[in-house]
CSV table of C-alpha atoms in Angstrom, one decimal:
chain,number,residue,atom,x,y,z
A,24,UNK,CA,94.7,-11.2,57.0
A,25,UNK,CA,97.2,-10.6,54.4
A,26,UNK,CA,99.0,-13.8,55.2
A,27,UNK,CA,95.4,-15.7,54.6
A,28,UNK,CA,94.3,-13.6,51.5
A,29,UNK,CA,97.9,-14.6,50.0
A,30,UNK,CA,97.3,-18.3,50.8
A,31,UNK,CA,93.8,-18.3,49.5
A,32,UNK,CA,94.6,-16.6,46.3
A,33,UNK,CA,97.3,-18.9,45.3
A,34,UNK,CA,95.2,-22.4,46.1
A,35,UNK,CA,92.5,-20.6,43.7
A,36,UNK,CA,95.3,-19.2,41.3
A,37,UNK,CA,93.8,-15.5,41.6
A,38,UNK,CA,94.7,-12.4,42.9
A,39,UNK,CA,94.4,-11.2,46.5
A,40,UNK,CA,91.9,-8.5,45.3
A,41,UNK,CA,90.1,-11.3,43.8
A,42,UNK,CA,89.9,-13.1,47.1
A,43,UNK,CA,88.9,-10.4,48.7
A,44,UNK,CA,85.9,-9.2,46.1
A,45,UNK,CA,84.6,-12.8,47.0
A,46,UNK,CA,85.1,-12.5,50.8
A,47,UNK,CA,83.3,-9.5,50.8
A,48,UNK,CA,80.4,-10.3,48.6
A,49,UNK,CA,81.5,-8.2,45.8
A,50,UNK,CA,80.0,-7.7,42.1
A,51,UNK,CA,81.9,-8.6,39.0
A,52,UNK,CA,83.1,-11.9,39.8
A,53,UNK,CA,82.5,-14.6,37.7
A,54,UNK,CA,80.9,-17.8,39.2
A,55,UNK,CA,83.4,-20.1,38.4
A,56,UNK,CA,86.2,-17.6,40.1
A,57,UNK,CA,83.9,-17.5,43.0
A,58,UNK,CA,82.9,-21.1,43.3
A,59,UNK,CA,87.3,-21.5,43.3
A,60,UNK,CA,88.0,-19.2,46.0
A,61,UNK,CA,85.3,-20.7,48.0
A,62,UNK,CA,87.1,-24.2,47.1
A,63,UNK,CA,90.3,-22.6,48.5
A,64,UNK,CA,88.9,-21.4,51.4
A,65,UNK,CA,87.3,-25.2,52.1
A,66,UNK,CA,90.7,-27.3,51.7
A,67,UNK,CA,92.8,-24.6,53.3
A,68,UNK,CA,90.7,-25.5,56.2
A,69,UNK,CA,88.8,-21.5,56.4
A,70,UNK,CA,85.2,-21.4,57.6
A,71,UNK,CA,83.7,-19.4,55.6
A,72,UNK,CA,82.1,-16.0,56.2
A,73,UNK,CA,78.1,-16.8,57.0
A,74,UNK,CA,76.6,-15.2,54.3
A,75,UNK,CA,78.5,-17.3,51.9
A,76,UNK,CA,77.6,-20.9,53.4
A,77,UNK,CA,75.8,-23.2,52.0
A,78,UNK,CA,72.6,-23.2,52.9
A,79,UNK,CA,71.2,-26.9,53.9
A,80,UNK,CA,68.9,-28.6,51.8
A,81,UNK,CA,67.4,-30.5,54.3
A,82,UNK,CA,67.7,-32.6,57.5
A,83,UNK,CA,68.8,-36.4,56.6
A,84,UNK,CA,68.9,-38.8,59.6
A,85,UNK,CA,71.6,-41.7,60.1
A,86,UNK,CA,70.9,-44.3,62.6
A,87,UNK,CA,74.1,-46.6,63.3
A,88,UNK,CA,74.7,-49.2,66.3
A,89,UNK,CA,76.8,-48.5,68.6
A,90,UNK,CA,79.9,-46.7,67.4
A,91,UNK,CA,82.5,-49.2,69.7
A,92,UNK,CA,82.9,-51.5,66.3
A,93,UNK,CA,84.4,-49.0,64.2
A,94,UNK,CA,82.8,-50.1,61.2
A,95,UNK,CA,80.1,-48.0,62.1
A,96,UNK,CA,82.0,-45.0,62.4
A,97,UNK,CA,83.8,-45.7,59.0
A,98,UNK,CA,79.9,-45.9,57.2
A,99,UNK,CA,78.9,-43.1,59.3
A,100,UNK,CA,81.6,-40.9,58.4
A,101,UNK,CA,81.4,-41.2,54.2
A,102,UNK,CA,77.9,-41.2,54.3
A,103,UNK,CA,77.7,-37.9,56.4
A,104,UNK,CA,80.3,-36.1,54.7
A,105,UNK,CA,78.8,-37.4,50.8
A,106,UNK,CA,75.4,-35.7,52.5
A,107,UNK,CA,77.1,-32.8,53.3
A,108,UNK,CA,78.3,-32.3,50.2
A,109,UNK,CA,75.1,-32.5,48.3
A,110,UNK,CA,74.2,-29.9,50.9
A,111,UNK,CA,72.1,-32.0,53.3
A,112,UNK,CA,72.8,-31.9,57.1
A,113,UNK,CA,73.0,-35.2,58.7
A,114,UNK,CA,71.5,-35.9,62.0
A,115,UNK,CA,73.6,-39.0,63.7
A,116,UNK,CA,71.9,-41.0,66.0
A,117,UNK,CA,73.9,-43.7,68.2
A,118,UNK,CA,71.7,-46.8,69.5
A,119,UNK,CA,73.8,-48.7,72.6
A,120,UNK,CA,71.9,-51.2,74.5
A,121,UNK,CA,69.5,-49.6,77.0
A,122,UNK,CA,69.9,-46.1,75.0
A,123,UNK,CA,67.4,-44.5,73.1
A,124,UNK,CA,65.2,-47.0,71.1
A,125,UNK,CA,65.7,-47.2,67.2
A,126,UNK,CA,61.3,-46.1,67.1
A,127,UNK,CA,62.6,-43.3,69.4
A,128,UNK,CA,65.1,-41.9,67.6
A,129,UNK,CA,62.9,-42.1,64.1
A,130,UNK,CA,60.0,-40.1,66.0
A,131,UNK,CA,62.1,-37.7,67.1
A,132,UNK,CA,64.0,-37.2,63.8
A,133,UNK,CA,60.1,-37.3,62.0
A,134,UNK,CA,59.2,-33.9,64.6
A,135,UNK,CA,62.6,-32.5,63.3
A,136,UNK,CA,61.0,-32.7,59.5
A,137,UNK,CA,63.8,-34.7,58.1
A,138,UNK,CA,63.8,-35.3,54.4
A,139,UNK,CA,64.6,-39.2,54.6
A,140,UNK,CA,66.4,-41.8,57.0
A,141,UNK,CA,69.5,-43.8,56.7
A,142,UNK,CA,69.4,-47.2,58.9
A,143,UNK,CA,72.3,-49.3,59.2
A,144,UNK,CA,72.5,-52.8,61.0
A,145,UNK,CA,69.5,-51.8,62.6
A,146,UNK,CA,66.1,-53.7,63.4
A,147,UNK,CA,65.7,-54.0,59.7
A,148,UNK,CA,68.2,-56.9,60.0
A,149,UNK,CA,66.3,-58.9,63.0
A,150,UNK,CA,64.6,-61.3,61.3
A,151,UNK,CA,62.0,-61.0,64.7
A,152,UNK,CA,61.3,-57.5,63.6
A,153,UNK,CA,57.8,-56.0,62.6
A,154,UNK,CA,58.1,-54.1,59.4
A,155,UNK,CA,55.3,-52.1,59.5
A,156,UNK,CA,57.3,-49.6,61.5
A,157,UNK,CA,58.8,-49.4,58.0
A,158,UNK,CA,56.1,-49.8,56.1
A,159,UNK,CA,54.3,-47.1,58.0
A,160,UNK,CA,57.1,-44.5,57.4
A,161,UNK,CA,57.2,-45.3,53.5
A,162,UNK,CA,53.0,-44.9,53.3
A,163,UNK,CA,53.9,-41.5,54.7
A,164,UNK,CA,55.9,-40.6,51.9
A,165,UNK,CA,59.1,-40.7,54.0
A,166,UNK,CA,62.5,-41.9,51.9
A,167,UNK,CA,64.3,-44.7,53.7
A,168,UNK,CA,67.5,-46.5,52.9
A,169,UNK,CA,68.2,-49.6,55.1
A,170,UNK,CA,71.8,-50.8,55.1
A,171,UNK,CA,72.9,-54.1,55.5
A,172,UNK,CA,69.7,-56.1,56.7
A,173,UNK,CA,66.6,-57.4,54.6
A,174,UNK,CA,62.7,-57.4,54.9
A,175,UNK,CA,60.2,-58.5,52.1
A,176,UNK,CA,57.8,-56.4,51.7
A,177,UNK,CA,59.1,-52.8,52.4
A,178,UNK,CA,59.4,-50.4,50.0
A,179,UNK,CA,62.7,-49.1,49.9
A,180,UNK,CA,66.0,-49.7,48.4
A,181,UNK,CA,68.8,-52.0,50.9
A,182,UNK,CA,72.2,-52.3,50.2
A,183,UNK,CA,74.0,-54.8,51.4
A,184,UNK,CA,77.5,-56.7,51.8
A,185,UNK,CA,77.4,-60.1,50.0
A,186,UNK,CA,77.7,-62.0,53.2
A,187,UNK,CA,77.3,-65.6,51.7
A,188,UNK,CA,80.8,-64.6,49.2
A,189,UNK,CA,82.9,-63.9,52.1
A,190,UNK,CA,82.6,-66.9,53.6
A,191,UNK,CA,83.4,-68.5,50.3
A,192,UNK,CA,86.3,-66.4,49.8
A,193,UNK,CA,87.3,-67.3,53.7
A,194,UNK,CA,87.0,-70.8,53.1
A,195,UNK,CA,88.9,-71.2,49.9
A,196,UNK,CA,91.7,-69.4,51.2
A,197,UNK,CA,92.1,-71.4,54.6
A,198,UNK,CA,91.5,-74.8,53.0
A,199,UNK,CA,94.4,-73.4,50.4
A,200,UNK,CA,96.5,-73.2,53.5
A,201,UNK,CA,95.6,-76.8,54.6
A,202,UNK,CA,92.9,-76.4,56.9
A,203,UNK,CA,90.2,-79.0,57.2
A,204,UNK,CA,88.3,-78.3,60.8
A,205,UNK,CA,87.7,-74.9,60.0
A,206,UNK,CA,85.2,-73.1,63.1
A,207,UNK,CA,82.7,-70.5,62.7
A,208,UNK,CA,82.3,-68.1,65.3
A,209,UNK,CA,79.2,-66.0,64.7
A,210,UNK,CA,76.4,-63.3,66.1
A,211,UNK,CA,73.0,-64.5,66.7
A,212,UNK,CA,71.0,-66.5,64.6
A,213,UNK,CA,68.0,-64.3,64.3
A,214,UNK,CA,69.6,-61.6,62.4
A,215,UNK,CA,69.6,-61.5,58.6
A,216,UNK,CA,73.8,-61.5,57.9
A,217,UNK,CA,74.3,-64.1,60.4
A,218,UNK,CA,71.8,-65.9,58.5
A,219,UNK,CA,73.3,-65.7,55.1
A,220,UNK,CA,76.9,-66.2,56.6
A,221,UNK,CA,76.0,-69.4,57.9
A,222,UNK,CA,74.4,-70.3,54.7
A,223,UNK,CA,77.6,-69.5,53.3
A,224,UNK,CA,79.7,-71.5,55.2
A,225,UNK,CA,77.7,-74.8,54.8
A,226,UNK,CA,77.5,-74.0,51.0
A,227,UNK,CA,81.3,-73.5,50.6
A,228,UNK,CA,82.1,-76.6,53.1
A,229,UNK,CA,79.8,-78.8,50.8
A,230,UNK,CA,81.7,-77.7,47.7
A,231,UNK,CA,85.4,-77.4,49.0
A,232,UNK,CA,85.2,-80.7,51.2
A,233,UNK,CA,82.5,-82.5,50.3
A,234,UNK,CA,81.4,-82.0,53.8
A,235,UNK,CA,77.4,-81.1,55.2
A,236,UNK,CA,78.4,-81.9,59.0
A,237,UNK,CA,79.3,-78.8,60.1
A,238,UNK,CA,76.5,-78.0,62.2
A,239,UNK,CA,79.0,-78.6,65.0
A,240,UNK,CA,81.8,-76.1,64.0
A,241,UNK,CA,79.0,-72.8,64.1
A,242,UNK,CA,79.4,-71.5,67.6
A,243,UNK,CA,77.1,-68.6,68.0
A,244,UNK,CA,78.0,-66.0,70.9
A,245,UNK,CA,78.3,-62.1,71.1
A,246,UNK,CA,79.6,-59.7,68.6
A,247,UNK,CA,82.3,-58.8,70.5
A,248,UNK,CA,86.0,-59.2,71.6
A,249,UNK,CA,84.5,-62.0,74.5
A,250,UNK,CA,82.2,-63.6,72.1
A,251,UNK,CA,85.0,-64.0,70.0
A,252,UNK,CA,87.0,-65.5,72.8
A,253,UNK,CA,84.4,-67.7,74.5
A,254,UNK,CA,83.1,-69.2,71.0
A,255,UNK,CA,86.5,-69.3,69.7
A,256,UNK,CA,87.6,-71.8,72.9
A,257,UNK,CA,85.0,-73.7,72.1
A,258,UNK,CA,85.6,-74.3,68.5
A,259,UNK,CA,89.5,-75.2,69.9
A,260,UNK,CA,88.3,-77.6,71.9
A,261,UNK,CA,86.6,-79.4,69.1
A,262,UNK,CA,89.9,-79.6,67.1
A,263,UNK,CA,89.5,-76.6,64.7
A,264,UNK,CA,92.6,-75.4,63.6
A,265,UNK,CA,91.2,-72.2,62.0
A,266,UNK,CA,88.2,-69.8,62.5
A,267,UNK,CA,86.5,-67.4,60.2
A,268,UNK,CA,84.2,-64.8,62.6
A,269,UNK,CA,81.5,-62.8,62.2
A,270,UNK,CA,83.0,-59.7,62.8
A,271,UNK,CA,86.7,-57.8,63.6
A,272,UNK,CA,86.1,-57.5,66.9
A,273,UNK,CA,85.0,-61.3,67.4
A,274,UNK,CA,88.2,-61.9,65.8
A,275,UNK,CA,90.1,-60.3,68.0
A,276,UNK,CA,88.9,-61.7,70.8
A,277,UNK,CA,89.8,-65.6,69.3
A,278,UNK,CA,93.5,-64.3,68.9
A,279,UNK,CA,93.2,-63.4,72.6
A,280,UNK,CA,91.2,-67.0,73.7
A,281,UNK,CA,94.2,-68.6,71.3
A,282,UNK,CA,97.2,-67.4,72.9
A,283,UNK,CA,95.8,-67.8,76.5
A,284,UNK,CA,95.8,-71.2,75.8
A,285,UNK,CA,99.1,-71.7,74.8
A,286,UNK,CA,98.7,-71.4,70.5
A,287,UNK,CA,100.6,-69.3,68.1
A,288,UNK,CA,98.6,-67.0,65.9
A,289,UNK,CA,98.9,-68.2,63.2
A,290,UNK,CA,101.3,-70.8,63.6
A,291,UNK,CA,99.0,-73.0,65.6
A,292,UNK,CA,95.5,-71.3,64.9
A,293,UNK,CA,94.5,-68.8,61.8
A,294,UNK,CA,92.0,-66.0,62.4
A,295,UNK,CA,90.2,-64.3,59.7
A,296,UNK,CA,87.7,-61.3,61.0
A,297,UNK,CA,85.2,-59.5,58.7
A,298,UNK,CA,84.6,-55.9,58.2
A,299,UNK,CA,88.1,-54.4,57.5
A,300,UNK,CA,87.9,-51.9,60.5
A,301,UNK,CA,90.1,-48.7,60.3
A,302,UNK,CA,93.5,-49.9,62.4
A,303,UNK,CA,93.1,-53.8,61.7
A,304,UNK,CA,96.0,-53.8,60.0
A,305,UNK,CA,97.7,-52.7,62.7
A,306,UNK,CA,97.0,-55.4,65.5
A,307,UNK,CA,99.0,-57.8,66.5
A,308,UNK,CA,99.6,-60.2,64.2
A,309,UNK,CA,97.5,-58.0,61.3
A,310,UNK,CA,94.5,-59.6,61.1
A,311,UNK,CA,93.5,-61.7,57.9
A,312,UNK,CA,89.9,-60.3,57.3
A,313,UNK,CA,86.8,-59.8,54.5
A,314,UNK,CA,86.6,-56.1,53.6
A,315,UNK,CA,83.2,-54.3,53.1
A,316,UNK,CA,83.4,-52.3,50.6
A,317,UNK,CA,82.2,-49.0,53.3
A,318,UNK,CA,83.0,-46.5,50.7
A,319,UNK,CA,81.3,-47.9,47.4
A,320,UNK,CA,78.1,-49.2,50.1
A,321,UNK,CA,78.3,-45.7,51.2
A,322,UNK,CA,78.3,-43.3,48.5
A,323,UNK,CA,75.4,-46.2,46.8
A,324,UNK,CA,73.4,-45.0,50.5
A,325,UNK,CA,73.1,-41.6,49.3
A,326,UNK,CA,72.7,-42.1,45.8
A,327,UNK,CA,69.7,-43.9,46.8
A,328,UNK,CA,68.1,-41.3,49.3
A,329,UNK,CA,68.7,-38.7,47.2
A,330,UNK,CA,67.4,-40.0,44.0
A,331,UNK,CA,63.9,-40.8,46.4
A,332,UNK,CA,64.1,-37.0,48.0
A,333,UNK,CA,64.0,-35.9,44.5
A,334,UNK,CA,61.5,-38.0,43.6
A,335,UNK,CA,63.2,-40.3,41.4
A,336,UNK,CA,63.7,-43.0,43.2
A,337,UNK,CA,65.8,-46.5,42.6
A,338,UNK,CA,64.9,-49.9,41.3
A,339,UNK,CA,63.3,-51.9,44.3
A,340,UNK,CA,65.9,-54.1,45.3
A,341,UNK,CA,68.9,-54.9,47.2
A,342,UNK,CA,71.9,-53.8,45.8
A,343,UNK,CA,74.6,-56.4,47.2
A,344,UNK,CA,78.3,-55.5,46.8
A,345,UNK,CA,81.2,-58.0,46.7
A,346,UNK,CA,83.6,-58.0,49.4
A,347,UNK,CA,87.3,-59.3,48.9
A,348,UNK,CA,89.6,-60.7,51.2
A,349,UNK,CA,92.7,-59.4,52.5
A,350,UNK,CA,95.4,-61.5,53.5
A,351,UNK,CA,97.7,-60.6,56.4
A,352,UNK,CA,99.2,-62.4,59.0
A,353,UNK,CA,96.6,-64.0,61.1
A,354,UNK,CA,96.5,-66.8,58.7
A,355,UNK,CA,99.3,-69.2,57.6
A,356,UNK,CA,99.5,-72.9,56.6
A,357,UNK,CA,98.3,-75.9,58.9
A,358,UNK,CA,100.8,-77.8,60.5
A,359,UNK,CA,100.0,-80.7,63.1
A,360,UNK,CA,100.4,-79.7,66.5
């Protein structure tokens, strides 16, 4: 105990007795001296004693996709822990395909009296979706957020990756490198950032190569490491010397489809992914990708909920945030094979 009082006083820059007046719930300490030791006790990794945690300010739910892309996990955990500190509990719910339905989840989180719901890359962004399942949560009063993914007519703030940029900034940095046959290996066509990536790349063919045939260098597959491979073969088979993909993972998996055939990465064949997953720069080569920007999206998220739990709530609109490209070593300059 003294070894913890003595670590907790000097992280707050008090005394033990201090430390220990606070601990023990104390009179005659001021609130800033207090609100420090409780710091202390935070970063030193201390729970703290029941009576002096914070009480939550409500239930928040968070519905992500499935949490084996680890964008997902990167949202989830900055909004969850930007909730937390504005003393909300999140509630994280996981959708995999044949789980628990996204209508599910937002009944059971509705009996649970949540203050407001987070969606991200959820049925908000199928283009085949209903919206009155939105609609009918917002006429109840209930505060939504819905991250990357768009539908007119519901009445909530989106925020949202500018999809249509990265492509351009994927294209201008391949045709930089001497590409010409550039692929695109992409999700479905029914959801709304597959939509505007595709847009994207015809736009930023048309004004780097003069070029509005392209219709034959989208190959549209899974998002995952064997969509990536199988639409990725494809695109090789037509002569493209480079792809840009829909996601990491899909990336990934056209390294893989690459090399089984026989090509150097990026000697033969560039790669550029998108997302900027936590460990992409570590893969073999580091993967050339378009980075979301998860915290800025993120910490925007919350703003947004809480400013419509408090009953001020944000412009209607979709707030979309530039992306930027990093450069590593899945790219490099076109060379005849």
């Amino acid at each position: 105990m003294k070894a913890r009082l003595r670590d907790i006083a000097d992280q707050a820059g008090v005394s033990e007795a201090t430390v220990s007046r606070v601990l023990n719930g104390k009179p005659g300490v001021a609130e800033s001296t207090r609100q420090a030791v409780l710091t202390a006790l935070d970063v030193l990794g201390y729970d703290r004693p029941s009576r002096l945690r914070r009480k939550s300010a409500g239930l928040v739910g968070l519905i992500v996709p499935e949490l084996t892309n680890p964008i997902f996990p990167a949202f989830a955990q900055v909004i969850e822990n930007s909730l937390a500190q504005s003393g909300y509990t999140p509630v994280l719910c996981t959708q995999v395909a044949g789980g628990v339905h996204e209508d599910d989840y937002v009944q059971m989180l509705l009996e649970r009296g949540v203050s407001g719901i987070i969606f991200i890359s959820g049925m908000h962004a199928d283009t085949t979706t209903d919206p009155q399942r939105y609609a009918t949560l917002r006429e109840r009063g209930l505060p939504l957020v819905l991250v990357n993914g768009y539908i007119d007519g519901v009445d909530a703030p989106f925020i949202s990756n500018d999809d249509v940029a990265s492509m351009g900034l994927s294209l201008e940095h391949l045709v930089a490198l001497g590409h010409r046959e550039v692929g695109l290996a992409i999700g479905p066509d029914r959801y709304v950032p597959v939509i505007r990536k595709i847009a994207g790349f015809r736009n930023s063919y048309q004004e780097l190569l003069g070029r509005s045939d392209v219709d034959h260098l989208i190959e549209r597959s899974l998002f995952s490491v064997e969509g990536g491979a199988t639409a990725a073969g494809r695109l090789i088979d037509k002569g493209c010397t480079a792809v840009v993909c829909g996601s990491d993972m899909m990336a990934l998996g056209a390294i893989r489809e690459a090399r089984k055939r026989g090509l150097h990465v990026p000697r033969d064949f560039s790669v550029v992914g998108y997302d900027d997953s936590p460990l992409i720069a570590f893969t073999d080569p580091p993967l050339t990708t378009i980075r979301q920007s998860v915290m800025a999206m993120s910490e925007a998220t919350v703003r947004a909920l809480l400013d419509e739990i408090t009953g001020q709530p944000s412009p209607r609109a979709e707030y979309v945030f530039r992306p930027e490209l990093v450069v590593r070593g899945s790219t490099g300059a076109m060379r005849r094979r």
